[in-house]
CSV table of C-alpha atoms and ligand atoms in Angstrom, one decimal:
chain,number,residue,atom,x,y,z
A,26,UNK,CA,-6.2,3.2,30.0
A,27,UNK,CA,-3.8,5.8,28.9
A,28,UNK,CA,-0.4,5.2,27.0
A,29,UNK,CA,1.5,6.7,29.9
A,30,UNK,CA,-0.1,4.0,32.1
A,31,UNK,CA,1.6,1.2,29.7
A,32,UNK,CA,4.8,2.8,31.0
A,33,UNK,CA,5.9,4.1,27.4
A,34,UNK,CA,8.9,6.4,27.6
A,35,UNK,CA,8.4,9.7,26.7
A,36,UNK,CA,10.3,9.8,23.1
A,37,UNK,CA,7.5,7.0,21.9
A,38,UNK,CA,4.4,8.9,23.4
A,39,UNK,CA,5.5,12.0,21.7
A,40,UNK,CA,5.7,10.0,18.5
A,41,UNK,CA,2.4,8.7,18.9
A,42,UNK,CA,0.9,11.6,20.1
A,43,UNK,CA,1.8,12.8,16.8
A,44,UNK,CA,0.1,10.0,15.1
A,45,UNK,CA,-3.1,11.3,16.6
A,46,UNK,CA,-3.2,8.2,18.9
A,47,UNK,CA,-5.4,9.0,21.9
A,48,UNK,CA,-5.9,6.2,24.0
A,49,UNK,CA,-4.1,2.3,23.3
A,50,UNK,CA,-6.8,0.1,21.3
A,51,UNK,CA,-7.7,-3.5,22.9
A,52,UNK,CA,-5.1,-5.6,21.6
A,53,UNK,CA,-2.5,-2.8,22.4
A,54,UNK,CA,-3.8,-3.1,26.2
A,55,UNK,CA,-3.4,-6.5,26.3
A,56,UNK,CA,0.0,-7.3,24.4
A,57,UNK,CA,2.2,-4.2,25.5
A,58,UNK,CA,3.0,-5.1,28.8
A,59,UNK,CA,3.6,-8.3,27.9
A,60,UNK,CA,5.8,-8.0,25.6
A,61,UNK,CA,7.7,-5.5,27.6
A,62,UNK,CA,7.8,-8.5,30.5
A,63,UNK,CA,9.4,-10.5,27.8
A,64,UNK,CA,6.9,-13.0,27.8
A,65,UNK,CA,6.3,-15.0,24.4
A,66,UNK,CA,2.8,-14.1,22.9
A,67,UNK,CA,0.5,-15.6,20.8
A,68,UNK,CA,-2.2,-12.7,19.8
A,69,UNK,CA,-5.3,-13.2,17.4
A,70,UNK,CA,-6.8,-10.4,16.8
A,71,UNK,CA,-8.6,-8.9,13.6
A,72,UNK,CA,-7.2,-6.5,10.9
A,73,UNK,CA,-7.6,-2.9,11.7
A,74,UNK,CA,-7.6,-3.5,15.5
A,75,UNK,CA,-3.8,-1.5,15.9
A,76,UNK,CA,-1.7,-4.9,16.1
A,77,UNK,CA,1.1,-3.8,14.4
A,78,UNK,CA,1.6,-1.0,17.1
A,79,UNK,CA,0.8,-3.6,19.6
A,80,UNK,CA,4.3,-5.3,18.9
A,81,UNK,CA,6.4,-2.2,17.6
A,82,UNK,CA,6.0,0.1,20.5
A,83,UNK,CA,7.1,-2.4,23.2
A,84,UNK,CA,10.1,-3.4,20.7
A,85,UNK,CA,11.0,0.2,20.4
A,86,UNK,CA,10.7,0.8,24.0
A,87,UNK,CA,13.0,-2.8,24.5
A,88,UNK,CA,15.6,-2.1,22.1
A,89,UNK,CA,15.5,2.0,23.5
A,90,UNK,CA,16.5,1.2,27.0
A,91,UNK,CA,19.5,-0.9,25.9
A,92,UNK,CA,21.0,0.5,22.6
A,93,UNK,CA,24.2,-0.5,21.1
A,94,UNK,CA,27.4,1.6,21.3
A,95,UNK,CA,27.5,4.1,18.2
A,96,UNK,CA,31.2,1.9,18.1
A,97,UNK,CA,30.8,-1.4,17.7
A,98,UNK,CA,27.9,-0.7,15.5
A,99,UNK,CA,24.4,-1.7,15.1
A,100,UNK,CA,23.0,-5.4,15.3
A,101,UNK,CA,19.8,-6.7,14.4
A,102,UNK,CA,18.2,-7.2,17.3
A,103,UNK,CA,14.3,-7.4,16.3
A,104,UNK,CA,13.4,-9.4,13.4
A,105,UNK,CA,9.5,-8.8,11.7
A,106,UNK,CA,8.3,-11.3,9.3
A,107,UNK,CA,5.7,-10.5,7.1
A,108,UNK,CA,4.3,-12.7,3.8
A,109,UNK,CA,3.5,-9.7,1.8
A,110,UNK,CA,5.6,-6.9,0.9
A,111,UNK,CA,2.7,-4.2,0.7
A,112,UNK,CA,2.5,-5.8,4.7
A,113,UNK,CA,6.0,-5.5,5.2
A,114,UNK,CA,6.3,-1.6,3.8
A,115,UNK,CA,3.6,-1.3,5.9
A,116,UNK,CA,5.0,-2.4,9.0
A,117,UNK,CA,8.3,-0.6,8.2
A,118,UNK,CA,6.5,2.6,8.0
A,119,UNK,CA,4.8,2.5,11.6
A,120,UNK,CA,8.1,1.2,12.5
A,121,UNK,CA,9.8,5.2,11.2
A,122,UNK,CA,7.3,7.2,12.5
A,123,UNK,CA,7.2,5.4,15.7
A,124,UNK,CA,11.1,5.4,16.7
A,125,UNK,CA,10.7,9.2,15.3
A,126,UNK,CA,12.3,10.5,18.5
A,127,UNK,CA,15.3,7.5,19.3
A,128,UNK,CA,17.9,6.7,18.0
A,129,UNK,CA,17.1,3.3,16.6
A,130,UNK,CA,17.3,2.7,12.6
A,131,UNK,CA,15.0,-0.1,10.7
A,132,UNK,CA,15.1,-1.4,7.2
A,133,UNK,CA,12.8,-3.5,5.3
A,134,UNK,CA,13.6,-5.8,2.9
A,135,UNK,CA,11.3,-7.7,0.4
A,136,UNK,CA,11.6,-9.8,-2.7
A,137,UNK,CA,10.8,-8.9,-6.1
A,138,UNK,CA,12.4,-5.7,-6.4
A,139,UNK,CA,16.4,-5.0,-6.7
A,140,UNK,CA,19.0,-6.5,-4.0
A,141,UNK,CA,21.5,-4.4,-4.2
A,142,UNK,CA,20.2,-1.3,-2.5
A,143,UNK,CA,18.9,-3.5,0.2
A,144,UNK,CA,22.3,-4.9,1.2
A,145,UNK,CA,23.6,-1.4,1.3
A,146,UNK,CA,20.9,-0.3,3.8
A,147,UNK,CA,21.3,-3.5,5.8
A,148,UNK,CA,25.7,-3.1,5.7
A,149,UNK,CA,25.1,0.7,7.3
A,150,UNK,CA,23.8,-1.3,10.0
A,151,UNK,CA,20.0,-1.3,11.4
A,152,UNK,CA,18.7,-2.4,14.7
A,153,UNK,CA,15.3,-3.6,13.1
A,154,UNK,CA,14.5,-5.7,10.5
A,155,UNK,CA,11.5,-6.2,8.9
A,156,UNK,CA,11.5,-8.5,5.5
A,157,UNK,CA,9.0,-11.2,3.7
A,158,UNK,CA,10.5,-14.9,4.1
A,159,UNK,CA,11.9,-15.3,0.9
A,160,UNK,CA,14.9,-12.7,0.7
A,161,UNK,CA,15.9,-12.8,4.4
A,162,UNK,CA,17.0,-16.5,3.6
A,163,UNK,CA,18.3,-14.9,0.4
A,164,UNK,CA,20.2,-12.2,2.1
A,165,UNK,CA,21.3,-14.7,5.2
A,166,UNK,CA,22.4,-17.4,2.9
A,167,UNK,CA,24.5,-14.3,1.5
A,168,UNK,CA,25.8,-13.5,4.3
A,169,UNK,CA,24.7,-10.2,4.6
A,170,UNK,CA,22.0,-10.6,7.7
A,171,UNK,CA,23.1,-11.3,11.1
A,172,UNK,CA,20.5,-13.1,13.1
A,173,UNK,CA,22.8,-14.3,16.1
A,174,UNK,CA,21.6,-10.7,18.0
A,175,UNK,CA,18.2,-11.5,17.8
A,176,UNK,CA,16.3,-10.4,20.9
A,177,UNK,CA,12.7,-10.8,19.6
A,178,UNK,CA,11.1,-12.5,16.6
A,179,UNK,CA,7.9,-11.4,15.3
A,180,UNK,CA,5.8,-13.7,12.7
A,181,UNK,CA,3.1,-11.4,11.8
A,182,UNK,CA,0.1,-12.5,9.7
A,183,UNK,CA,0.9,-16.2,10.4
A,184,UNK,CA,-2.1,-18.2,9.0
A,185,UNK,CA,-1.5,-16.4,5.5
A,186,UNK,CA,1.8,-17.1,5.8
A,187,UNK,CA,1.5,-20.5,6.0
A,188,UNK,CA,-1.6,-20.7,3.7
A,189,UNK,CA,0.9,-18.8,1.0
A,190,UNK,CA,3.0,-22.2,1.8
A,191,UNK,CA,6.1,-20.4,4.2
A,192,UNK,CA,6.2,-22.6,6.6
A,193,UNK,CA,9.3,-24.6,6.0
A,194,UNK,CA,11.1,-20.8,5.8
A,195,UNK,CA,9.2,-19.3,8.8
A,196,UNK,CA,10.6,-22.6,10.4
A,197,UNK,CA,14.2,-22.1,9.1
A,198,UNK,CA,14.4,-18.6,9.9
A,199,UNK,CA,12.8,-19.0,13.9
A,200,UNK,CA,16.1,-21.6,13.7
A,201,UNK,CA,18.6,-19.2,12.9
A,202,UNK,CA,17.7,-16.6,15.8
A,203,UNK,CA,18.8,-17.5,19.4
A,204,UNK,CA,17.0,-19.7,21.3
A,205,UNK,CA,16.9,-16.8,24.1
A,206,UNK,CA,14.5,-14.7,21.8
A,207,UNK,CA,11.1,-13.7,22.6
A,208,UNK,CA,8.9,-14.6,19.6
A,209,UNK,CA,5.5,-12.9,19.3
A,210,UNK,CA,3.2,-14.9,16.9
A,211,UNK,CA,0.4,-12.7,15.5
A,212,UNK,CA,-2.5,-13.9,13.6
A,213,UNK,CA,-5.7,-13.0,12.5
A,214,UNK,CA,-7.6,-16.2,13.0
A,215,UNK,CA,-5.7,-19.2,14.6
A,216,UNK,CA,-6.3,-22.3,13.0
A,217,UNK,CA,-5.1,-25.9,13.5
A,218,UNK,CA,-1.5,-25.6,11.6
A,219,UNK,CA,-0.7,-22.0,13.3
A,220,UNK,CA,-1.9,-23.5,16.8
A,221,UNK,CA,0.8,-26.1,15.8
A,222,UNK,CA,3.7,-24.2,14.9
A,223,UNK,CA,3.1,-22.1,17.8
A,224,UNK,CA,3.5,-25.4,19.8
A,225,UNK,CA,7.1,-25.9,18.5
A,226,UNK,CA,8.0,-22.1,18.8
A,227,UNK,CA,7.2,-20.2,21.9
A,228,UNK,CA,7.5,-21.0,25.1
A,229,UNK,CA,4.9,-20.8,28.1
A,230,UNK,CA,2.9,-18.2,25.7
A,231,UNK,CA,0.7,-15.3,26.8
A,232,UNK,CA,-2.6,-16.1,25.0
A,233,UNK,CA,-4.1,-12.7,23.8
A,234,UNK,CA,-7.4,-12.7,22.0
A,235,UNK,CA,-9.1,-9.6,20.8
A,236,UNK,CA,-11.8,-10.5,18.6
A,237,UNK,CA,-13.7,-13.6,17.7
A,238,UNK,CA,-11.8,-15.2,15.0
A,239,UNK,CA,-15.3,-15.3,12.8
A,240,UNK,CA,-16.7,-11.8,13.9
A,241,UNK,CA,-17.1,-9.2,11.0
A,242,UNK,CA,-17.1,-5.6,12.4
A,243,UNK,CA,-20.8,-4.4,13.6
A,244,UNK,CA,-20.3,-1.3,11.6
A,245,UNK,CA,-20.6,-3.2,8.4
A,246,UNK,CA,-23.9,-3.6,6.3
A,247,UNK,CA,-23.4,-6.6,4.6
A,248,UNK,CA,-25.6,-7.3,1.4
A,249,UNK,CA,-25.5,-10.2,-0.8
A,250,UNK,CA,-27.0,-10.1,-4.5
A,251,UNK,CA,-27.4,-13.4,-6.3
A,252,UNK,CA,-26.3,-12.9,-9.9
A,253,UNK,CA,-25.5,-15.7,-13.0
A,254,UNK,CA,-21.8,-15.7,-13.2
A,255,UNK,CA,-21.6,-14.6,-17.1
A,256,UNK,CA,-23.7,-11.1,-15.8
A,257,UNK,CA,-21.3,-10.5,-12.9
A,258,UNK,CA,-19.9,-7.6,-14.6
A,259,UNK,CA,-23.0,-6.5,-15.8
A,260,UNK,CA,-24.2,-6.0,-12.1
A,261,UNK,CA,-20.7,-4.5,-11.1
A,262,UNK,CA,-21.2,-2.1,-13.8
A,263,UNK,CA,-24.8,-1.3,-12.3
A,264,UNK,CA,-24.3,-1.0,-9.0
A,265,UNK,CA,-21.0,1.4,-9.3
A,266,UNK,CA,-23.4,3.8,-11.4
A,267,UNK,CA,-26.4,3.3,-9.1
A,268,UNK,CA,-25.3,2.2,-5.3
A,269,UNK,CA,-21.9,1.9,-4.5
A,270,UNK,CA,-20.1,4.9,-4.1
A,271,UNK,CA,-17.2,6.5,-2.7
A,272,UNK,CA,-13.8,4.4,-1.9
A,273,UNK,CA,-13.8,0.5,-2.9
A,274,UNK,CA,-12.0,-2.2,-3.0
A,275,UNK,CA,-13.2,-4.8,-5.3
A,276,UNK,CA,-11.8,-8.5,-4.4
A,277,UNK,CA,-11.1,-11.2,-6.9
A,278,UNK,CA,-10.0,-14.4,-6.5
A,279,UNK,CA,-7.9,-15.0,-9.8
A,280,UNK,CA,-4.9,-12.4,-11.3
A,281,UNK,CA,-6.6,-13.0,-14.3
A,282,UNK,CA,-10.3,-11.7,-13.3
A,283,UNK,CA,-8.5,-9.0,-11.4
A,284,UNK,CA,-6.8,-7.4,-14.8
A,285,UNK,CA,-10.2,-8.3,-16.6
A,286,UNK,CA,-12.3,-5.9,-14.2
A,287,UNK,CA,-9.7,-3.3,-14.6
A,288,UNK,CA,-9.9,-3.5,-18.5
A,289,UNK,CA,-13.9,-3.2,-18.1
A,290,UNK,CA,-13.7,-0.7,-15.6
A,291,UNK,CA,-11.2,2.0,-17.5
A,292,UNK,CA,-13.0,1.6,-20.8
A,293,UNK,CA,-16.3,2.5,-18.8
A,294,UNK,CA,-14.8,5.6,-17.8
A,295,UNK,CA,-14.4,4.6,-13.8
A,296,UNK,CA,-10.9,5.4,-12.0
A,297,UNK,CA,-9.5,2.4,-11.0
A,298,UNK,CA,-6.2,0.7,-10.5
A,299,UNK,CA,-5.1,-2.7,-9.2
A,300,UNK,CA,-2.9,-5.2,-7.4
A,301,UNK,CA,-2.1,-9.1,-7.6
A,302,UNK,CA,0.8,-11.1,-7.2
A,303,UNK,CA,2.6,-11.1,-11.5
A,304,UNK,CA,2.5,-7.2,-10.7
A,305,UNK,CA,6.0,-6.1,-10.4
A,306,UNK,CA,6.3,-4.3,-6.8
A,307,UNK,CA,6.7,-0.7,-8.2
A,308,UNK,CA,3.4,-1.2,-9.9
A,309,UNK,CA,1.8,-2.5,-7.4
A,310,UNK,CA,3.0,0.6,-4.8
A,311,UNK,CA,2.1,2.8,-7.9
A,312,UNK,CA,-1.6,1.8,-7.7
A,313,UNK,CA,-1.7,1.8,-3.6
A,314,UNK,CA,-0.6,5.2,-3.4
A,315,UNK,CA,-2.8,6.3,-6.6
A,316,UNK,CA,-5.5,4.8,-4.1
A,317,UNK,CA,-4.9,6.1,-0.9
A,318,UNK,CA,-4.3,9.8,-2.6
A,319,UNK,CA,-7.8,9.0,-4.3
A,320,UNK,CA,-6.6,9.7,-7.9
A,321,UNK,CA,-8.9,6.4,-8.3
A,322,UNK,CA,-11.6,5.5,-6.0
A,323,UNK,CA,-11.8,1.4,-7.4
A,324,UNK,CA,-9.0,-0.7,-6.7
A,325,UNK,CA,-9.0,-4.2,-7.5
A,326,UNK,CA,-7.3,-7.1,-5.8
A,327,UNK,CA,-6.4,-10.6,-5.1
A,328,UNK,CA,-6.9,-11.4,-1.6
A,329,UNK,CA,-2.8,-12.0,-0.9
A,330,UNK,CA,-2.0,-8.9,-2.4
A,331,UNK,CA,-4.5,-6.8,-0.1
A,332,UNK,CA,-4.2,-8.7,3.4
A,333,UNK,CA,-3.4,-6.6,5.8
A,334,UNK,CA,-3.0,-3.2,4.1
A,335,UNK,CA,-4.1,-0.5,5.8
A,336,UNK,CA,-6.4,2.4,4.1
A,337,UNK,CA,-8.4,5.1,5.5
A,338,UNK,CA,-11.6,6.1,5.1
A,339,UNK,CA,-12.8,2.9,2.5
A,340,UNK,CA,-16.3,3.4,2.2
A,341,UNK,CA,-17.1,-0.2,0.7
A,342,UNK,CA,-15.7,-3.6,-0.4
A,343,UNK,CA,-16.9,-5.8,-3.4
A,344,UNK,CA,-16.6,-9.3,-3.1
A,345,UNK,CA,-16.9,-9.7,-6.6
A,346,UNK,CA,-16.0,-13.6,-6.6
A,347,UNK,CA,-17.1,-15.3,-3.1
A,348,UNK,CA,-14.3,-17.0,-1.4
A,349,UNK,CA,-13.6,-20.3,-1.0
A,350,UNK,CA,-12.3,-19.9,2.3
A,351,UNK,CA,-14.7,-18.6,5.0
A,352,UNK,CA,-12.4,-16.5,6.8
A,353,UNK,CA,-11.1,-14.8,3.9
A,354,UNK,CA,-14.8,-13.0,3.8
A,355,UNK,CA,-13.9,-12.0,7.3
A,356,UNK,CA,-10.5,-10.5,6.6
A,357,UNK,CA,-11.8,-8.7,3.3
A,358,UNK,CA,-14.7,-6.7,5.4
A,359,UNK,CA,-12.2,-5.7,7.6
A,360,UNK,CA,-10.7,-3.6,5.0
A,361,UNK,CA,-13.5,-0.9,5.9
A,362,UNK,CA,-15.2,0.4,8.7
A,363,UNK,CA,-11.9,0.4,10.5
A,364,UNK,CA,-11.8,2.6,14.1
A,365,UNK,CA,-15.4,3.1,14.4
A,366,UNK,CA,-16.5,4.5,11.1
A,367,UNK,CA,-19.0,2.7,8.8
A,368,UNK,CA,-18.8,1.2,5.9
A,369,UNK,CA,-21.0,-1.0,3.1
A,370,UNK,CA,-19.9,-4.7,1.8
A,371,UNK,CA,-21.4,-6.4,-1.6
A,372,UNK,CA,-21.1,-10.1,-1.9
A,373,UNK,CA,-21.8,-10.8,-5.5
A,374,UNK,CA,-22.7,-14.7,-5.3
A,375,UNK,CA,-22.8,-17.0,-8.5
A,376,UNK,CA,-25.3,-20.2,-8.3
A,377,UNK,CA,-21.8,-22.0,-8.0
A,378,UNK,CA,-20.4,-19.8,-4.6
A,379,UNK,CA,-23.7,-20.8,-2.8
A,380,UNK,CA,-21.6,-23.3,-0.8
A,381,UNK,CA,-19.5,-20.7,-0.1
A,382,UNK,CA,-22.1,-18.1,1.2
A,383,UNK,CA,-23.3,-20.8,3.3
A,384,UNK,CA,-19.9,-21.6,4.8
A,385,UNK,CA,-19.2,-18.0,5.7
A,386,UNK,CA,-22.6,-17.4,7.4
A,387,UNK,CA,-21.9,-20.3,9.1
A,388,UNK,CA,-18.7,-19.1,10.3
A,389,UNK,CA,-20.1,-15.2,11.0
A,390,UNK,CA,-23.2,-16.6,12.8
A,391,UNK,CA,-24.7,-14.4,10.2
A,392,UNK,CA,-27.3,-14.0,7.3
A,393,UNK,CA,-26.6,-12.0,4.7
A,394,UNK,CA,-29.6,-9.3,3.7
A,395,UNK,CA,-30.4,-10.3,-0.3
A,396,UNK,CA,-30.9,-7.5,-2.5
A,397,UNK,CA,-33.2,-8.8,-4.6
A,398,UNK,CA,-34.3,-5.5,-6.8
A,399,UNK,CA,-31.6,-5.6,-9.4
A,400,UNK,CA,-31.8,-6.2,-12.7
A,401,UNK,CA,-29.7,-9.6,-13.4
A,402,UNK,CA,-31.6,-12.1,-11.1
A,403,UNK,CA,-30.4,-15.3,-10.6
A,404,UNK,CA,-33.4,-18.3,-11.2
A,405,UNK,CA,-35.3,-17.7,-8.1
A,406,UNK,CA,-36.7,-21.1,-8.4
A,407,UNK,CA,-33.1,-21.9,-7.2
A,408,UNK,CA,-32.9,-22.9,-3.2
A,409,UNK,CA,-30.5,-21.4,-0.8
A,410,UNK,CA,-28.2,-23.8,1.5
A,411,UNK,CA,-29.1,-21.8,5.0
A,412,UNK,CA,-27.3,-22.9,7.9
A,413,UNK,CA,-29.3,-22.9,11.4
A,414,UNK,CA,-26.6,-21.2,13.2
A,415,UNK,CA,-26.6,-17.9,10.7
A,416,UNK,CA,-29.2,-15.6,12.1
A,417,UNK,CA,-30.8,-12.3,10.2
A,418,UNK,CA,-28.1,-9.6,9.1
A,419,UNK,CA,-30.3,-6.8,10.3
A,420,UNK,CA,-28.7,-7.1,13.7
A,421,UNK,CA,-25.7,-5.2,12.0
A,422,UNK,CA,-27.2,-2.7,10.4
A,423,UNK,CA,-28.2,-0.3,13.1
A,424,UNK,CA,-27.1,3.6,12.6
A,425,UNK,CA,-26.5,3.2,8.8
A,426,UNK,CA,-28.8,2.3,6.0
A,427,UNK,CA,-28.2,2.9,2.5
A,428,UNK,CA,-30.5,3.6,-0.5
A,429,UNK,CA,-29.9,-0.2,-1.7
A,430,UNK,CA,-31.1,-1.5,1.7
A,431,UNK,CA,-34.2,0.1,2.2
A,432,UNK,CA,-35.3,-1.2,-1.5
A,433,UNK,CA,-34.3,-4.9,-0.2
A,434,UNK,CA,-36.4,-7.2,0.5
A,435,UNK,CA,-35.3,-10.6,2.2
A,436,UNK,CA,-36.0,-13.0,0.8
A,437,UNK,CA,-33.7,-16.1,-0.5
A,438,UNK,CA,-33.9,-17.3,-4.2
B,16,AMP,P1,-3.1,-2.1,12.2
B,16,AMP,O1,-4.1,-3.1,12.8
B,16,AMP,O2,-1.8,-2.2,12.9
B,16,AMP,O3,-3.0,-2.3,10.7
B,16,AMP,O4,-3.6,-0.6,12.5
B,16,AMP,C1,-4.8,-0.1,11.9
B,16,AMP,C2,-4.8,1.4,11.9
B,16,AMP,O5,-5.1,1.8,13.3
B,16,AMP,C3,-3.6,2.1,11.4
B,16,AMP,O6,-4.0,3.2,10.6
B,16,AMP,C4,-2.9,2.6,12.7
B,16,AMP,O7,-2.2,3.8,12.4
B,16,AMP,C5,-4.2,2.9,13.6
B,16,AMP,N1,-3.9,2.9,15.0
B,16,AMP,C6,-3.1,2.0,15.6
B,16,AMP,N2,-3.1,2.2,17.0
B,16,AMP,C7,-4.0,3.2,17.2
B,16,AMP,C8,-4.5,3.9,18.4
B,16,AMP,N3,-4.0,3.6,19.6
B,16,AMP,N4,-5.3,4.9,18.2
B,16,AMP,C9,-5.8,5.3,16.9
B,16,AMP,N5,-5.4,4.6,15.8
B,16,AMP,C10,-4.5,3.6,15.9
């Protein structure tokens, strides 16, 4: 399928052309011409699988075909909400290059960083909106945002939003807009509370999945060294100067072991940068760009900060601290081997996170390949908690092998 066949108008093919899209991805296939029909939408589908396009170009093409007059000025008419504001800059930037070639102005707004020039933008008047839950209601209860235009809501990134405890706002805000709207509810897995606020939210929706909610890409080697918690950094250390090379992101679950890493990592000599929730927003755009330009290869993160942001060409991701939450594994590998390219993932699992290990095999159908042949060993005598469903990791291996995985040898401490 061709974007021409999605019946695309000719100033938004020539925009994506210009993106270097060839051909629409999956999820694009299935949600375009939905959301053109106006139909609510309910999508799950992976990070990295071309979602955000999958709502902006059919809101582009909407809000194209029927644009306000240049006199009565310009009304909100698509609202995006996002529960990051990396996400949300994000969005906003496929959101300019996109409407390149119309007419049609968007503004993002986001807490954390100064009102003022955001109130300007929004008074000039913009057609879209995207903005993190917080300062919309901020900015509404001001009276500076109009939602009574509203023609379509999206909620995008709708499990972390509710996990980052929004729901009570994303519920206020979906109030405010006209019951008319067309709401598109994206999400990258769909548990139990997003299944119910889809319930109370859209009506008669289009079901669109697009990957398995568990499924890590196939292009990802996924190794797993068991290490004693106190040597974690020890191993880090080792394996940046021995195995892991090129572009990584190193997850962490605390803000705390995120700035401790960085500390270790400078005074080592590495280049590396980082982002977590007490940075201020300038400081944490500072290190994203400093990342994607590659004036430093290691960037360090919570998850919440790094859901969802989008970065070519990373070559590997650290899962320095396991995490508690199965799917969170999932979301974190998806950070590489994004459109078809390959890439390496490094679980570094304390005797505490073996619960954890378990849990995410059990959710990826999947057994991680244990690199045994490193020099901080946990106490082998130690037994792995193996659930039946995982099966051997090799399956996902094919076409790329590293240096550390021919030296492994599987076996489970
Ligand atoms: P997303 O899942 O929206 O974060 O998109 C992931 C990446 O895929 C972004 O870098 C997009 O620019 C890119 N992308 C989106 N749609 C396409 C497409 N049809 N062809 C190639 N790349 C795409």
């Amino acid at each position: 399928m061709s974007f021409k066949d999605l019946q695309l108008n000719r100033p938004i093919l020539r925009a994506i052309a210009e993106k270097g899209y060839d051909n629409p991805t999956l999820v694009q296939e299935k949600t375009i011409p939905s959301v053109l029909d106006k139909k609510d939408v309910i999508v799950s589908a992976q990070t990295g699988t071309g979602k955000t396009a999958a709502f902006a170009l059919p809101i582009l093409q909407l809000l194209f075909d029927k644009q306000d007059s240049p006199k009565k000025g310009r009304k909100i008419k698509a609202l995006i909400v996002s529960p990051t504001r990396e996400l949300a800059i994000q969005i906003s930037e496929n959101f300019k290059a996109y409407a390149t070639y119309t007419n049609l102005e968007s503004a993002v707004i986001f807490g954390g960083a100064s009102i003022e020039p955001q109130i300007e933008v929004l008074r000039k008047g913009v057609d879209i909106l995207i903005a993190t839950p917080g300062r919309l209601l901020d900015l509404h209860k001001q009276d500076v945002i109009n939602l009574d235009y509203i023609q379509t809501l999206v909620l995008d990134e709708a499990d972390l939003m509710l996990d980052m405890g929004f729901i009570d706002d994303v519920k206020k805000i979906e109030r405010l807009c006209p019951k008319t709207k067309q709401t598109l509810l994206f999400s990258a897995t769909i548990p139990f509370k997003v299944e119910q606020l889809a319930s109370t939210i859209l009506t008669d929706p289009k079901r669109i999945e697009v990957a398995q909610n568990s499924s890590t890409s196939k292009n990802v080697n996924q190794l797993v060294y068991f290490v004693p918690k106190k040597d974690k950094i020890e191993l880090c250390l080792h394996l940046l100067r021995n195995t892991i090379k090129g572009n990584i992101i190193i997850f962490r679950r605390t803000k705390y072991g995120v700035d401790k890493l960085e500390k270790t990592l400078i005074k080592n000599g590495y280049l590396a940068d980082s982002i977590h929730g007490d940075k201020s927003q300038t400081a944490r755009q500072d290190a994203l760009n400093k990342f994607k330009k590659k004036e430093v290869n290691i960037l360090i993160a919570t998850d919440v900060a790094a859901r969802g942001i989008d970065i070519d060409h990373l070559d590997a991701v650290v899962n320095f601290d396991l995490p508690s939450v199965p799917e969170t594994y999932v979301h974190r590998i998806g950070r590489t081997a994004r459109a078809g390219q390959s890439g390496m993932a490094y679980s570094l699992c304390s005797a505490d996170e073996k619960t954890y290990l378990a849990d995410i095999q059990k959710l990826i159908h999947l057994q991680l390949d244990v690199m045994d042949d490193h020099p901080f060993p946990l106490d082998p005598k130690a037994k792995p908690i193996v659930h039946k469903s995982a099966k051997k990791g090799s399956k996902h291996k094919k076409g790329r092998k590293s240096e550390a995985s021919k030296k492994k040898k599987k076996r489970w401490y």
